[in-house]
Short mmCIF file of C-alpha atoms and ligand atoms in Angstrom, two decimals:
data_model
loop_
_atom_site.label_atom_id
_atom_site.label_comp_id
_atom_site.label_asym_id
_atom_site.label_seq_id
_atom_site.Cartn_x
_atom_site.Cartn_y
_atom_site.Cartn_z
CA MET A 1 132.77 108.90 104.74
CA GLU A 2 133.60 105.56 103.25
CA ILE A 3 131.18 103.71 100.69
CA ILE A 4 131.59 100.33 99.29
CA PHE A 5 129.75 99.26 96.10
CA TYR A 6 129.07 96.08 94.72
CA HIS A 7 126.78 95.01 91.78
CA PRO A 8 127.49 91.94 89.65
CA THR A 9 126.26 93.72 86.27
CA PHE A 10 126.10 97.40 86.75
CA ASP A 11 128.39 99.95 85.23
CA THR A 12 130.39 100.35 88.56
CA PRO A 13 132.81 103.34 87.33
CA TYR A 14 129.58 105.21 86.31
CA TRP A 15 127.99 104.47 89.74
CA ILE A 16 131.08 105.44 91.67
CA ALA A 17 131.71 108.53 89.74
CA GLN A 18 128.10 109.83 90.07
CA LEU A 19 127.86 109.01 93.69
CA SER A 20 131.07 110.78 94.39
CA LYS A 21 129.79 113.71 92.68
CA GLN A 22 126.41 113.89 94.72
CA LEU A 23 128.12 113.26 98.01
CA PRO A 24 131.08 115.41 98.05
CA GLY A 25 133.56 114.26 100.79
CA ALA A 26 132.60 110.62 100.40
CA ASN A 27 135.16 108.10 99.25
CA VAL A 28 133.28 105.59 97.14
CA ARG A 29 135.07 102.46 96.01
CA GLU A 30 134.31 99.15 94.44
CA TRP A 31 134.14 96.33 96.97
CA LYS A 32 136.66 93.60 95.74
CA LYS A 33 137.20 90.28 97.40
CA GLY A 34 139.71 90.56 100.28
CA ASP A 35 138.77 94.22 101.02
CA ASN A 36 138.45 94.35 104.62
CA GLN A 37 138.93 98.12 105.03
CA HIS A 38 136.49 100.25 106.92
CA ALA A 39 133.18 101.28 105.19
CA ASP A 40 130.07 103.36 106.49
CA TYR A 41 127.66 102.52 103.96
CA ALA A 42 127.46 99.52 101.54
CA LEU A 43 125.55 99.58 98.29
CA VAL A 44 124.84 96.08 97.12
CA TRP A 45 122.89 93.67 94.84
CA HIS A 46 123.57 89.88 95.48
CA PRO A 47 126.56 90.62 97.78
CA PRO A 48 128.93 87.98 98.67
CA VAL A 49 128.56 87.30 102.64
CA GLU A 50 132.00 88.31 103.24
CA MET A 51 131.42 91.93 101.82
CA LEU A 52 129.09 92.60 104.73
CA GLN A 53 130.12 90.33 107.49
CA GLY A 54 131.60 91.66 110.66
CA ARG A 55 131.58 95.36 109.34
CA ASP A 56 130.52 98.27 111.41
CA LEU A 57 128.19 99.90 108.87
CA LYS A 58 125.92 102.57 109.34
CA ALA A 59 123.37 101.33 106.72
CA VAL A 60 123.04 99.06 103.77
CA PHE A 61 121.18 99.92 100.42
CA ALA A 62 119.87 97.36 98.20
CA LEU A 63 120.14 98.47 94.65
CA GLY A 64 116.59 97.52 93.83
CA ALA A 65 113.11 97.52 95.04
CA GLY A 66 112.82 93.77 96.16
CA VAL A 67 114.90 92.66 99.06
CA ASP A 68 114.04 89.08 98.96
CA SER A 69 117.41 87.84 97.72
CA ILE A 70 119.42 89.57 100.44
CA LEU A 71 116.90 88.60 103.10
CA SER A 72 117.09 84.86 102.06
CA LYS A 73 120.94 85.01 102.20
CA LEU A 74 120.68 86.62 105.60
CA LYS A 75 118.52 83.77 106.79
CA ALA A 76 121.22 81.47 105.96
CA ASN A 77 123.93 83.61 107.14
CA PRO A 78 122.41 85.72 110.03
CA GLU A 79 125.69 87.10 111.08
CA MET A 80 126.15 88.75 107.72
CA LEU A 81 124.05 91.77 108.82
CA PRO A 82 123.20 92.16 112.59
CA GLU A 83 119.60 93.82 113.10
CA SER A 84 121.23 96.83 114.37
CA ILE A 85 122.28 97.89 110.83
CA PRO A 86 119.41 99.13 108.87
CA LEU A 87 118.71 97.92 105.36
CA PHE A 88 117.28 100.38 102.67
CA ARG A 89 115.79 99.59 99.39
CA LEU A 90 114.82 101.71 96.39
CA GLU A 91 111.54 103.35 96.61
CA ASP A 92 110.32 104.05 92.97
CA THR A 93 113.30 105.72 91.68
CA GLY A 94 111.87 105.64 88.13
CA MET A 95 110.46 102.10 88.48
CA GLY A 96 106.92 103.43 89.16
CA LEU A 97 106.68 104.75 85.65
CA GLN A 98 108.11 101.65 84.03
CA MET A 99 105.62 99.61 85.94
CA GLN A 100 102.79 102.08 84.58
CA GLU A 101 103.97 101.64 81.01
CA TYR A 102 103.88 97.80 81.32
CA ALA A 103 100.50 97.65 83.05
CA VAL A 104 98.68 100.12 80.96
CA SER A 105 99.96 98.77 77.62
CA GLN A 106 98.94 95.21 78.42
CA VAL A 107 95.59 95.89 80.01
CA LEU A 108 94.72 98.13 76.86
CA HIS A 109 95.82 95.15 74.60
CA TRP A 110 93.60 92.71 76.38
CA PHE A 111 90.63 95.37 76.62
CA ARG A 112 90.70 96.00 72.99
CA ARG A 113 90.91 92.30 72.44
CA PHE A 114 94.23 92.59 70.29
CA ASP A 115 94.99 88.94 71.86
CA ASP A 116 92.01 87.67 69.98
CA TYR A 117 92.65 89.62 66.83
CA GLN A 118 96.11 88.20 66.67
CA ALA A 119 94.74 84.54 67.09
CA GLN A 120 92.42 85.44 64.22
CA GLN A 121 95.19 86.71 62.04
CA GLN A 122 96.96 83.37 62.52
CA LYS A 123 93.89 81.89 60.85
CA SER A 124 93.66 84.64 58.18
CA GLU A 125 90.20 85.36 59.63
CA TRP A 126 88.63 88.95 59.25
CA GLN A 127 86.00 89.15 62.07
CA PRO A 128 85.14 92.21 64.10
CA LEU A 129 84.34 91.15 67.67
CA ALA A 130 82.13 92.51 70.49
CA ASP A 131 83.56 95.44 72.52
CA TYR A 132 84.62 94.98 76.01
CA HIS A 133 83.10 97.40 78.59
CA ARG A 134 85.17 99.01 81.36
CA GLU A 135 82.52 98.10 84.00
CA ASP A 136 83.35 94.48 83.22
CA PHE A 137 87.13 95.14 83.48
CA THR A 138 87.82 95.50 87.08
CA ILE A 139 91.52 95.79 87.76
CA GLY A 140 92.64 94.27 90.97
CA ILE A 141 96.25 94.99 92.24
CA MET A 142 97.70 92.79 94.98
CA GLY A 143 100.22 94.92 96.79
CA ALA A 144 99.38 98.55 97.16
CA GLY A 145 102.76 100.07 98.01
CA VAL A 146 104.93 102.25 96.07
CA LEU A 147 104.70 100.34 92.62
CA GLY A 148 101.16 99.08 93.12
CA GLY A 149 99.91 102.46 94.15
CA LYS A 150 101.62 103.96 90.91
CA VAL A 151 99.94 101.50 88.65
CA ALA A 152 96.63 101.90 90.21
CA GLU A 153 96.92 105.77 89.40
CA SER A 154 97.73 105.06 85.77
CA LEU A 155 94.85 102.65 85.15
CA LEU A 156 92.34 104.69 86.96
CA ALA A 157 93.27 107.49 84.49
CA TRP A 158 91.98 105.09 81.69
CA GLY A 159 88.67 104.71 83.35
CA PHE A 160 88.89 101.28 84.73
CA PRO A 161 87.46 100.44 87.98
CA VAL A 162 90.41 99.82 90.17
CA ARG A 163 90.75 97.96 93.49
CA CYS A 164 93.84 96.97 95.59
CA TRP A 165 94.66 94.50 98.27
CA SER A 166 97.19 94.76 100.86
CA ARG A 167 98.09 94.23 104.55
CA SER A 168 96.85 97.57 105.87
CA ARG A 169 93.85 99.65 104.41
CA LYS A 170 94.82 102.22 101.84
CA THR A 171 93.10 105.51 101.07
CA LEU A 172 94.18 105.94 97.33
CA PRO A 173 91.55 108.37 95.78
CA GLY A 174 89.28 106.46 93.36
CA VAL A 175 90.58 102.97 94.46
CA GLN A 176 88.59 100.36 96.42
CA SER A 177 91.02 99.06 99.13
CA PHE A 178 90.71 95.62 100.55
CA ALA A 179 92.91 94.55 103.42
CA GLY A 180 94.07 91.14 104.94
CA THR A 181 93.44 87.61 104.28
CA GLU A 182 89.80 88.11 105.45
CA GLU A 183 89.20 90.48 102.62
CA LEU A 184 91.04 88.55 99.74
CA GLY A 185 87.94 86.69 98.64
CA ASP A 186 85.94 89.89 98.14
CA PHE A 187 88.85 91.46 96.40
CA LEU A 188 89.00 88.60 94.03
CA ARG A 189 85.29 88.14 93.27
CA GLU A 190 84.92 91.20 90.97
CA THR A 191 88.41 91.26 89.58
CA ARG A 192 88.91 90.61 85.90
CA VAL A 193 92.64 91.48 85.74
CA LEU A 194 94.77 90.49 88.39
CA ILE A 195 98.05 92.43 88.70
CA ASN A 196 100.71 91.19 91.17
CA LEU A 197 102.99 93.71 92.89
CA LEU A 198 103.31 91.94 96.19
CA PRO A 199 106.84 91.33 97.78
CA ASN A 200 108.25 87.93 98.02
CA THR A 201 107.77 86.82 101.70
CA ALA A 202 107.03 83.80 103.54
CA GLU A 203 103.24 84.73 103.50
CA THR A 204 103.07 85.60 99.73
CA VAL A 205 105.02 82.57 98.18
CA GLY A 206 102.59 80.52 96.15
CA ILE A 207 99.80 82.84 96.80
CA ILE A 208 98.61 82.71 93.17
CA ASN A 209 97.29 79.18 92.92
CA LEU A 210 94.43 77.44 91.31
CA ASN A 211 92.34 78.06 94.46
CA LEU A 212 92.96 81.90 94.13
CA LEU A 213 92.63 82.04 90.38
CA ASN A 214 89.23 80.19 90.73
CA GLN A 215 87.84 83.08 92.65
CA LEU A 216 88.30 85.58 89.78
CA GLN A 217 85.81 86.47 87.22
CA ASP A 218 85.64 83.88 84.34
CA ASN A 219 87.95 84.76 81.37
CA SER A 220 90.29 86.59 83.61
CA TYR A 221 93.84 87.85 82.96
CA LEU A 222 96.83 87.63 85.02
CA LEU A 223 99.91 90.03 84.94
CA ASN A 224 102.74 89.04 87.18
CA LEU A 225 105.15 91.91 87.53
CA ALA A 226 106.56 90.91 91.06
CA ARG A 227 108.29 87.56 91.63
CA GLY A 228 107.98 84.25 89.98
CA VAL A 229 107.60 82.32 93.28
CA HIS A 230 104.15 84.06 93.95
CA VAL A 231 102.75 81.93 91.18
CA VAL A 232 102.15 78.12 91.22
CA GLU A 233 103.22 77.61 87.51
CA GLU A 234 101.35 74.35 87.09
CA GLU A 235 98.19 75.57 88.47
CA LEU A 236 98.41 78.72 86.25
CA LEU A 237 98.59 76.45 83.46
CA GLN A 238 95.56 74.50 84.62
CA ALA A 239 93.55 77.65 84.91
CA LEU A 240 94.47 78.46 81.44
CA ASN A 241 93.61 75.31 80.08
CA ASN A 242 90.27 75.11 81.76
CA ASN A 243 89.54 78.55 80.51
CA LYS A 244 89.20 80.35 83.84
CA LEU A 245 91.94 82.37 82.69
CA LYS A 246 91.91 83.90 79.25
CA GLY A 247 95.49 85.00 79.23
CA ALA A 248 98.61 85.84 81.42
CA MET A 249 101.40 88.05 80.88
CA LEU A 250 104.61 87.18 83.02
CA ASP A 251 107.64 89.04 83.61
CA VAL A 252 109.06 86.77 86.36
CA PHE A 253 109.40 83.06 86.86
CA SER A 254 110.12 80.65 89.75
CA ARG A 255 113.29 79.93 87.85
CA GLU A 256 115.17 82.48 85.76
CA PRO A 257 115.92 82.17 83.02
CA LEU A 258 112.73 80.13 82.51
CA PRO A 259 113.96 76.54 81.68
CA GLN A 260 113.57 75.53 77.99
CA GLU A 261 111.30 72.67 78.98
CA SER A 262 108.84 74.96 80.54
CA PRO A 263 105.29 74.61 78.83
CA LEU A 264 104.83 78.38 79.49
CA TRP A 265 106.98 79.16 76.50
CA GLN A 266 104.70 77.59 73.92
CA HIS A 267 101.47 78.32 75.55
CA PRO A 268 99.16 80.26 72.98
CA ARG A 269 97.63 82.54 75.69
CA VAL A 270 100.90 83.38 77.62
CA VAL A 271 103.08 86.29 76.75
CA MET A 272 106.40 86.78 78.68
CA THR A 273 109.32 89.34 79.12
CA PRO A 274 112.51 88.31 80.86
CA HIS A 275 112.28 90.14 83.98
CA ILE A 276 112.52 93.73 82.69
CA ALA A 277 109.07 95.14 83.89
CA ALA A 278 110.93 97.79 85.86
CA VAL A 279 114.86 98.06 86.10
CA THR A 280 116.99 100.29 88.30
CA ARG A 281 117.57 103.70 86.80
CA PRO A 282 121.00 104.88 87.72
CA GLN A 283 120.31 108.56 87.75
CA GLU A 284 117.26 108.35 89.98
CA ALA A 285 118.67 105.63 92.23
CA ILE A 286 121.95 107.54 92.79
CA ALA A 287 120.09 110.71 93.60
CA TYR A 288 117.73 108.75 96.08
CA ILE A 289 120.61 107.20 97.70
CA ALA A 290 122.65 110.36 98.01
CA ARG A 291 119.58 112.06 99.57
CA THR A 292 119.01 109.37 101.96
CA ILE A 293 122.70 109.23 103.17
CA THR A 294 122.62 112.99 103.60
CA GLY A 295 119.45 112.60 105.68
CA LEU A 296 120.99 109.82 107.89
CA GLU A 297 124.14 111.87 108.37
CA ARG A 298 121.93 114.83 109.59
CA GLY A 299 119.82 112.27 111.89
CA ASP A 300 116.75 113.10 109.90
CA HIS A 301 113.98 110.52 109.52
CA VAL A 302 114.23 108.99 106.15
CA SER A 303 111.88 106.46 104.33
CA GLY A 304 112.83 103.19 102.48
CA GLN A 305 114.05 101.20 105.37
CA VAL A 306 113.20 97.42 105.23
CA ASP A 307 111.24 95.97 108.21
CA ARG A 308 113.19 92.57 108.33
CA GLN A 309 110.48 90.85 110.42
CA ARG A 310 107.90 91.67 107.70
CA GLY A 311 110.25 90.75 104.93
CA TYR A 312 109.79 93.81 102.87
N1 NDP B 1 109.76 92.73 87.72
C1 NDP B 1 110.31 93.61 88.13
O1 NDP B 1 111.06 93.95 87.32
C2 NDP B 1 110.38 94.32 89.56
C3 NDP B 1 109.81 93.57 90.48
N2 NDP B 1 109.52 94.30 91.65
C4 NDP B 1 108.90 93.50 92.74
O2 NDP B 1 107.76 94.47 93.17
C5 NDP B 1 107.59 94.17 94.51
C6 NDP B 1 106.75 95.42 95.07
O3 NDP B 1 107.59 96.67 95.15
P1 NDP B 1 107.13 97.89 96.01
O4 NDP B 1 105.82 98.40 95.50
O5 NDP B 1 108.29 98.83 95.95
O6 NDP B 1 106.96 97.39 97.49
P2 NDP B 1 106.31 97.91 98.75
O7 NDP B 1 107.03 97.40 99.78
O8 NDP B 1 106.07 99.36 98.55
O9 NDP B 1 104.72 97.28 98.59
C7 NDP B 1 104.45 96.25 98.93
C8 NDP B 1 102.80 95.97 98.96
O10 NDP B 1 102.46 94.62 99.31
C9 NDP B 1 101.61 94.52 100.57
N3 NDP B 1 101.75 93.21 101.11
C10 NDP B 1 102.96 92.72 101.77
N4 NDP B 1 102.74 91.43 102.23
C11 NDP B 1 101.49 91.28 102.07
C12 NDP B 1 100.56 90.29 102.50
N5 NDP B 1 100.92 89.18 103.22
N6 NDP B 1 99.17 90.43 102.32
C13 NDP B 1 98.77 91.45 101.65
N7 NDP B 1 99.51 92.57 101.21
C14 NDP B 1 100.82 92.45 101.36
C15 NDP B 1 101.95 95.72 101.40
O11 NDP B 1 100.98 96.05 102.29
P3 NDP B 1 101.16 97.23 103.28
O12 NDP B 1 101.05 98.61 102.42
O13 NDP B 1 99.87 97.09 104.03
O14 NDP B 1 102.25 97.06 104.14
C16 NDP B 1 102.32 96.81 100.30
O15 NDP B 1 101.13 97.43 99.92
C17 NDP B 1 109.00 94.25 95.08
O16 NDP B 1 109.07 93.50 96.21
C18 NDP B 1 109.69 93.32 93.91
O17 NDP B 1 109.60 92.05 94.31
C19 NDP B 1 110.07 95.41 91.92
C20 NDP B 1 110.87 96.16 90.83
C21 NDP B 1 111.01 95.50 89.70
O1 3PY B 2 114.21 95.92 91.89
C1 3PY B 2 113.96 94.82 91.90
O2 3PY B 2 113.39 94.18 92.79
C2 3PY B 2 113.86 93.94 90.71
O3 3PY B 2 113.18 93.00 90.56
C3 3PY B 2 114.78 94.67 89.54
O4 3PY B 2 114.41 94.02 88.36
#
């Protein structure tokens, strides 16, 4: 079995060594420009079109959870990957725990009013504030898939009321499920902390706009862990400045790195990280890919295949 690997920043020799170990009999090689030799599987992140185009592959694996970048490249170059070749993505592989850490730490930060105490400290002000109550701190998670489900579980464990919104109805124990555009308004109405874990698709671009933010509870918070294009950044600033939103924590931006001139950098109630909410953990990802390839070779049903029509 021949496997080609391409990632612009990963430690390629490590990946090749580990994949070879877990898939004995496979010949794993780094794809380099000009390599047109046969391959059965391709493991990729931001692949050059020529890496995939015209190949008789059994499957392609995206080396991350989101497949928006590869799908948008495919839109411009449909011949890069015919529909008959399945595209897989990473399901959790250690990202769920990272998302849980991120979400729990920030929700607790807001819930215990550490943002207010930080602002007071700037003014050398010693002033205990009234407690917030969990019943006024409903967490609403947009996107109840692999990562949204994990985040829901972790916040439930801290006693917060948790609800989720997705295309299809969910049955996550203890989580109130809302489904489809017709239930979005009801989902938002009680939400105090909105956490975004949607995929980037034609339907979700720009979904977090002023109209949506205005439907949240007053003094709400936004945690964007998914993609920058979900948020209309000027409208987010409006919602912060008119105090509909009390704070926002953003891991992702419509342009990355965030341009120096963006007002988000300096906003006193915005905190940010540089797209690190959950990164691909090589050990878990390699084990997952090896397991999936072994399953495919045996003809088993395996999970993780992207529905290209849905866009995730
Ligand atoms: N910041 C970071 O570091 C990282 C960000 N991400 C982002 O997180 C995203 C989510 O990952 P993951 O949980 O694995 O993805 P999944 O595909 O498992 O989950 C996606 C969820 O979104 C829901 N959804 C999709 N479209 C709509 C829509 N139009 N309306 C309502 N709900 C919708 C799906 O609904 P249904 O279940 O009904 O299909 C599903 O519940 C990734 O696409 C990626 O962009 C991922 C990793 C790291
Ligand atoms: O896996 C993804 O989709 C990511 O955004 C990794 O940071």
